[in-house]
mmCIF file with all atom_site columns, C-alpha atoms in Angstrom:
data_model
loop_
_atom_site.group_PDB
_atom_site.id
_atom_site.type_symbol
_atom_site.label_atom_id
_atom_site.label_alt_id
_atom_site.label_comp_id
_atom_site.label_asym_id
_atom_site.label_entity_id
_atom_site.label_seq_id
_atom_site.pdbx_PDB_ins_code
_atom_site.Cartn_x
_atom_site.Cartn_y
_atom_site.Cartn_z
_atom_site.occupancy
_atom_site.B_iso_or_equiv
_atom_site.pdbx_formal_charge
_atom_site.auth_seq_id
_atom_site.auth_comp_id
_atom_site.auth_asym_id
_atom_site.auth_atom_id
_atom_site.pdbx_PDB_model_num
ATOM 1  C CA . UNK O 1 1  ? 29.745  149.596 27.447 1.00 49.00 ? 1  UNK O CA 1
ATOM 2  C CA . UNK O 1 2  ? 27.146  148.459 24.999 1.00 56.00 ? 2  UNK O CA 1
ATOM 3  C CA . UNK O 1 3  ? 24.503  148.048 27.693 1.00 57.00 ? 3  UNK O CA 1
ATOM 4  C CA . UNK O 1 4  ? 25.267  151.513 29.032 1.00 55.00 ? 4  UNK O CA 1
ATOM 5  C CA . UNK O 1 5  ? 24.533  153.022 25.639 1.00 58.00 ? 5  UNK O CA 1
ATOM 6  C CA . UNK O 1 6  ? 21.198  151.205 25.494 1.00 62.00 ? 6  UNK O CA 1
ATOM 7  C CA . UNK O 1 7  ? 20.229  152.487 28.933 1.00 65.00 ? 7  UNK O CA 1
ATOM 8  C CA . UNK O 1 8  ? 21.262  156.019 28.012 1.00 67.00 ? 8  UNK O CA 1
ATOM 9  C CA . UNK O 1 9  ? 18.970  155.897 24.972 1.00 69.00 ? 9  UNK O CA 1
ATOM 10 C CA . UNK O 1 10 ? 16.081  154.433 26.950 1.00 79.00 ? 10 UNK O CA 1
ATOM 11 C CA . UNK O 1 11 ? 16.200  156.964 29.770 1.00 85.00 ? 11 UNK O CA 1
ATOM 12 C CA . UNK O 1 12 ? 14.747  159.883 27.739 1.00 83.00 ? 12 UNK O CA 1
ATOM 13 C CA . UNK O 1 13 ? 12.059  157.589 26.325 1.00 86.00 ? 13 UNK O CA 1
ATOM 14 C CA . UNK O 1 14 ? 11.055  156.444 29.812 1.00 89.00 ? 14 UNK O CA 1
ATOM 15 C CA . UNK O 1 15 ? 10.973  160.030 31.061 1.00 91.00 ? 15 UNK O CA 1
ATOM 16 C CA . UNK O 1 16 ? 8.950   161.108 28.038 1.00 90.00 ? 16 UNK O CA 1
ATOM 17 C CA . UNK O 1 17 ? 6.405   158.322 28.542 1.00 88.00 ? 17 UNK O CA 1
ATOM 18 C CA . UNK O 1 18 ? 5.983   159.210 32.208 1.00 93.00 ? 18 UNK O CA 1
ATOM 19 C CA . UNK O 1 19 ? 5.720   162.963 31.585 1.00 95.00 ? 19 UNK O CA 1
ATOM 20 C CA . UNK O 1 20 ? 2.334   164.609 31.969 1.00 94.00 ? 20 UNK O CA 1
ATOM 21 C CA . UNK O 1 21 ? 1.223   168.163 32.640 1.00 96.00 ? 21 UNK O CA 1
ATOM 22 C CA . UNK O 1 22 ? -0.075  167.579 36.144 1.00 93.00 ? 22 UNK O CA 1
ATOM 23 C CA . UNK O 1 23 ? -0.302  170.801 38.143 1.00 94.00 ? 23 UNK O CA 1
ATOM 24 C CA . UNK O 1 24 ? 2.286   172.581 36.005 1.00 93.00 ? 24 UNK O CA 1
ATOM 25 C CA . UNK O 1 25 ? 1.427   175.290 33.456 1.00 95.00 ? 25 UNK O CA 1
ATOM 26 C CA . UNK O 1 26 ? 1.271   174.091 29.880 1.00 92.00 ? 26 UNK O CA 1
ATOM 27 C CA . UNK O 1 27 ? 4.402   176.126 29.076 1.00 95.00 ? 27 UNK O CA 1
ATOM 28 C CA . UNK O 1 28 ? 6.437   174.123 31.608 1.00 96.00 ? 28 UNK O CA 1
ATOM 29 C CA . UNK O 1 29 ? 5.049   170.845 30.288 1.00 96.00 ? 29 UNK O CA 1
ATOM 30 C CA . UNK O 1 30 ? 5.782   171.876 26.687 1.00 96.00 ? 30 UNK O CA 1
ATOM 31 C CA . UNK O 1 31 ? 9.332   172.908 27.559 1.00 96.00 ? 31 UNK O CA 1
ATOM 32 C CA . UNK O 1 32 ? 10.111  169.646 29.352 1.00 95.00 ? 32 UNK O CA 1
ATOM 33 C CA . UNK O 1 33 ? 8.507   167.671 26.549 1.00 95.00 ? 33 UNK O CA 1
ATOM 34 C CA . UNK O 1 34 ? 10.546  169.502 23.922 1.00 94.00 ? 34 UNK O CA 1
ATOM 35 C CA . UNK O 1 35 ? 13.801  168.866 25.796 1.00 92.00 ? 35 UNK O CA 1
ATOM 36 C CA . UNK O 1 36 ? 13.085  165.158 26.129 1.00 91.00 ? 36 UNK O CA 1
ATOM 37 C CA . UNK O 1 37 ? 11.730  164.929 22.579 1.00 90.00 ? 37 UNK O CA 1
ATOM 38 C CA . UNK O 1 38 ? 15.046  166.142 21.184 1.00 89.00 ? 38 UNK O CA 1
ATOM 39 C CA . UNK O 1 39 ? 16.788  163.136 22.716 1.00 86.00 ? 39 UNK O CA 1
ATOM 40 C CA . UNK O 1 40 ? 14.327  160.594 21.313 1.00 87.00 ? 40 UNK O CA 1
ATOM 41 C CA . UNK O 1 41 ? 14.341  159.259 17.790 1.00 84.00 ? 41 UNK O CA 1
ATOM 42 C CA . UNK O 1 42 ? 10.643  158.956 17.238 1.00 83.00 ? 42 UNK O CA 1
ATOM 43 C CA . UNK O 1 43 ? 8.030   159.588 14.593 1.00 89.00 ? 43 UNK O CA 1
ATOM 44 C CA . UNK O 1 44 ? 6.693   163.169 14.701 1.00 92.00 ? 44 UNK O CA 1
ATOM 45 C CA . UNK O 1 45 ? 3.098   161.942 14.810 1.00 94.00 ? 45 UNK O CA 1
ATOM 46 C CA . UNK O 1 46 ? 3.898   159.691 17.776 1.00 91.00 ? 46 UNK O CA 1
ATOM 47 C CA . UNK O 1 47 ? 5.444   162.655 19.607 1.00 93.00 ? 47 UNK O CA 1
ATOM 48 C CA . UNK O 1 48 ? 2.374   164.794 18.858 1.00 93.00 ? 48 UNK O CA 1
ATOM 49 C CA . UNK O 1 49 ? 0.058   162.052 20.072 1.00 93.00 ? 49 UNK O CA 1
ATOM 50 C CA . UNK O 1 50 ? 1.995   161.599 23.295 1.00 93.00 ? 50 UNK O CA 1
ATOM 51 C CA . UNK O 1 51 ? 2.135   165.362 23.907 1.00 95.00 ? 51 UNK O CA 1
ATOM 52 C CA . UNK O 1 52 ? -1.645  165.503 23.581 1.00 94.00 ? 52 UNK O CA 1
ATOM 53 C CA . UNK O 1 53 ? -2.022  162.459 25.855 1.00 94.00 ? 53 UNK O CA 1
ATOM 54 C CA . UNK O 1 54 ? -0.045  164.175 28.634 1.00 96.00 ? 54 UNK O CA 1
ATOM 55 C CA . UNK O 1 55 ? -2.143  167.341 28.685 1.00 95.00 ? 55 UNK O CA 1
ATOM 56 C CA . UNK O 1 56 ? -4.793  168.058 31.292 1.00 95.00 ? 56 UNK O CA 1
ATOM 57 C CA . UNK O 1 57 ? -8.328  167.209 30.169 1.00 94.00 ? 57 UNK O CA 1
ATOM 58 C CA . UNK O 1 58 ? -9.338  170.868 30.386 1.00 93.00 ? 58 UNK O CA 1
ATOM 59 C CA . UNK O 1 59 ? -6.599  171.826 27.929 1.00 92.00 ? 59 UNK O CA 1
ATOM 60 C CA . UNK O 1 60 ? -7.516  168.970 25.582 1.00 91.00 ? 60 UNK O CA 1
ATOM 61 C CA . UNK O 1 61 ? -11.119 170.190 25.564 1.00 92.00 ? 61 UNK O CA 1
ATOM 62 C CA . UNK O 1 62 ? -9.987  173.695 24.623 1.00 91.00 ? 62 UNK O CA 1
ATOM 63 C CA . UNK O 1 63 ? -7.987  172.296 21.707 1.00 85.00 ? 63 UNK O CA 1
ATOM 64 C CA . UNK O 1 64 ? -11.067 170.606 20.280 1.00 79.00 ? 64 UNK O CA 1
#
């Protein structure tokens, strides 16, 4: 049972790390990111950095 709990906690982290905007609108990416982010105990700055990392380059350029 203990290993199952570890895997359950790692699954959202793995999904979050593999998430990127791709061809989806930013709103879809942000929604998916927010859902996964709620299940991860992580530093807010780390979440912000990863959100930015997953955005399309065109969107990142607009944010600058």
